[in-house]
Phi, psi and omega in degrees: 000129178296138187300129185259151183247078165343305198290295161326300173292333159300326197277343182259347172271343199292327188293311193286320170309322174292319177306325185264337180239010174299313183291327181288338159300326195272001165279345173141183168308089189259128161299070182092170201307320183246023186089202353295156189266152194295321177323321189276317188253344161059062177259350187275159174287173170288151196228356181302100169107002182268141169294135188214120177268117177251109161282121191086039186280001159057219191285012184061032164305326178278334172307305186298314177306323181271340160308317183293352177276359193112334188287160176262091195264125184250112180251133173247128163219175179255008182243132184277339169290324183300305191300321178328285187326296181310322175295316176295331188281339177271331178296307190293345190252004184047058180246154187232133166219161175260144181213142199226135186256106186195156163271134184304321201270005162261341177310148185220148196300354184275343176298337177220149165318162182269120175096022187302309188255156167273338192205125148245134191237155156217115195263093177061055176223345183282353169299350190262345189284121169270355169237077173297311176302337185278303172315320175296323172303313176278345170284333180293331184282337184279344191259154184278178180289143191054016183288138179275134177231122194231108184227159184227139164205193178293154189277139185290342178290314171316306190291329181296020167235005166286177192265152163257148186232123173249160167258107185242132182066003172100027172224139180270153200225136175259135172241131179259111179204173174261124179216102194251336180279350189272111154299110198224168156285138184236108188261134196216174165229140150321136166233121155230091196052259180258000182264125189235130185244129153283140189212177173207168170224170169239139155287121193237158175266168181295317178311304185308320174278336166304298196288337172305330192279310181308310199276357182256017198047036170250139171283113176275112183277348193178129174250125174236154190214079188273130144319146178281133188276323184218162163300118180280223164308154185284341167313318172273350180287336174300350181237019170303333171269339168294326199286338190274345170249333172242129183296131160267342182235142161224157192242122156268137164238112182222166181230170177267132168274151190301000000 
């Protein structure tokens, strides 16, 4: 299988992705494709004057929302084109934020001072991280004691329904079966009409995520597995009924221990 450059894939998809999701982003801070909206579940702490790091800021809707609440925001993303949209979004709003283009797996403890942030947020981005336990330890380093680390991504049960690709006799073959316990790379495509852009992300069990947090000096305060709150883009409405039975989003609320 040809190696996929995830940053370049997002660069190619960014304009079409923006067009598809912008109407949804305008509804507010949304935790995943079907919500919930932050205004409904209220899991973020007070933001005014707080230093906030957003991992996987994409085109910047969360950055804008946080900045409007008075936070001092830094966004990190792998895609240059996504960050271009994010910077333009902030410019139009007359608000400021810091932006860094970087692969999460290449983040270093030298990138930010120890205890730099009051809050670290990641909204549907950590499924792209190869070494999640290592990243969690860096996040713990960046975060103040008792600072919050709140993140969402595709639910592992949803990922368990996706095709597995295994190399047999020197060739990659796909298998469509429910496979939760086999942690693996999931290969997929951004699909925009006839345009398919290759990408990948990682399936992990909930216990792996939970234990990685605990081993990185975090206390998990709550896990949320929301039912769909709102219909998303037209592209996703066809599976809205499925999302009522099969969890699409999981949200972890944690804090750094002393």
